[in-house]
Amino acid sequence: MAKPIGNTPTLEGKNAREFLKRMKCPPTKGDLELKRKIDEQRKVYFNLEF
């Protein structure tokens, strides 16, 4: 079983606003390409269909 990395930090103020702004943005072409590559590898290693 994996060990936890550590506690999740609490975001406040400017950091929290920037985080929320980033989450509301649509994914970039790079994000979509990375997701495609990850999905391909999951199909190979875990024999999954999406």
PDB file of C-alpha atoms in Angstrom:
ATOM      1  CA  MET A   1       0.000   0.000   0.000  1.00  0.00           C
ATOM      2  CA  ALA A   2       1.255   3.471  -0.833  1.00  0.00           C
ATOM      3  CA  LYS A   3       2.254   5.840   1.931  1.00  0.00           C
ATOM      4  CA  PRO A   4       0.678   9.303   2.022  1.00  0.00           C
ATOM      5  CA  ILE A   5       2.890  12.066   0.651  1.00  0.00           C
ATOM      6  CA  GLY A   6       1.851  14.566   3.286  1.00  0.00           C
ATOM      7  CA  ASN A   7      -0.912  16.875   4.415  1.00  0.00           C
ATOM      8  CA  THR A   8      -2.845  18.780   1.777  1.00  0.00           C
ATOM      9  CA  PRO A   9      -2.067  22.486   2.147  1.00  0.00           C
ATOM     10  CA  THR A  10      -4.841  24.982   2.799  1.00  0.00           C
ATOM     11  CA  LEU A  11      -4.966  27.679   0.149  1.00  0.00           C
ATOM     12  CA  GLU A  12      -5.818  31.201   1.250  1.00  0.00           C
ATOM     13  CA  GLY A  13      -5.905  34.661  -0.256  1.00  0.00           C
ATOM     14  CA  LYS A  14      -4.132  35.211  -3.555  1.00  0.00           C
ATOM     15  CA  ASN A  15      -3.100  31.558  -3.884  1.00  0.00           C
ATOM     16  CA  ALA A  16      -6.692  30.391  -3.477  1.00  0.00           C
ATOM     17  CA  ARG A  17      -7.979  32.880  -6.060  1.00  0.00           C
ATOM     18  CA  GLU A  18      -5.306  31.850  -8.591  1.00  0.00           C
ATOM     19  CA  PHE A  19      -6.059  28.168  -8.004  1.00  0.00           C
ATOM     20  CA  LEU A  20      -9.797  28.652  -8.566  1.00  0.00           C
ATOM     21  CA  LYS A  21      -9.159  30.780 -11.668  1.00  0.00           C
ATOM     22  CA  ARG A  22      -6.944  28.020 -13.125  1.00  0.00           C
ATOM     23  CA  MET A  23      -9.563  25.357 -12.382  1.00  0.00           C
ATOM     24  CA  LYS A  24     -12.223  27.297 -14.295  1.00  0.00           C
ATOM     25  CA  CYS A  25     -10.065  27.609 -17.430  1.00  0.00           C
ATOM     26  CA  PRO A  26     -10.632  25.104 -20.231  1.00  0.00           C
ATOM     27  CA  PRO A  27      -7.856  22.551 -20.720  1.00  0.00           C
ATOM     28  CA  THR A  28      -4.985  23.559 -22.992  1.00  0.00           C
ATOM     29  CA  LYS A  29      -3.935  21.577 -26.055  1.00  0.00           C
ATOM     30  CA  GLY A  30      -1.041  20.245 -23.987  1.00  0.00           C
ATOM     31  CA  ASP A  31      -3.435  19.110 -21.246  1.00  0.00           C
ATOM     32  CA  LEU A  32      -5.624  17.299 -23.781  1.00  0.00           C
ATOM     33  CA  GLU A  33      -2.615  15.636 -25.417  1.00  0.00           C
ATOM     34  CA  LEU A  34      -1.334  14.439 -22.031  1.00  0.00           C
ATOM     35  CA  LYS A  35      -4.780  13.014 -21.205  1.00  0.00           C
ATOM     36  CA  ARG A  36      -4.853  11.186 -24.536  1.00  0.00           C
ATOM     37  CA  LYS A  37      -1.434   9.627 -23.869  1.00  0.00           C
ATOM     38  CA  ILE A  38      -2.422   8.599 -20.343  1.00  0.00           C
ATOM     39  CA  ASP A  39      -5.652   7.028 -21.611  1.00  0.00           C
ATOM     40  CA  GLU A  40      -3.690   5.052 -24.239  1.00  0.00           C
ATOM     41  CA  GLN A  41      -1.325   3.706 -21.582  1.00  0.00           C
ATOM     42  CA  ARG A  42      -4.209   2.761 -19.303  1.00  0.00           C
ATOM     43  CA  LYS A  43      -5.722   0.719 -22.115  1.00  0.00           C
ATOM     44  CA  VAL A  44      -2.418  -1.106 -22.581  1.00  0.00           C
ATOM     45  CA  TYR A  45      -1.630  -1.768 -18.928  1.00  0.00           C
ATOM     46  CA  PHE A  46      -5.091  -2.222 -17.471  1.00  0.00           C
ATOM     47  CA  ASN A  47      -6.992  -3.442 -20.536  1.00  0.00           C
ATOM     48  CA  LEU A  48      -9.624  -0.694 -20.087  1.00  0.00           C
ATOM     49  CA  GLU A  49     -11.969   0.890 -22.589  1.00  0.00           C
ATOM     50  CA  PHE A  50     -13.030   4.549 -22.434  1.00  0.00           C
TER      51      PHE A  50
END
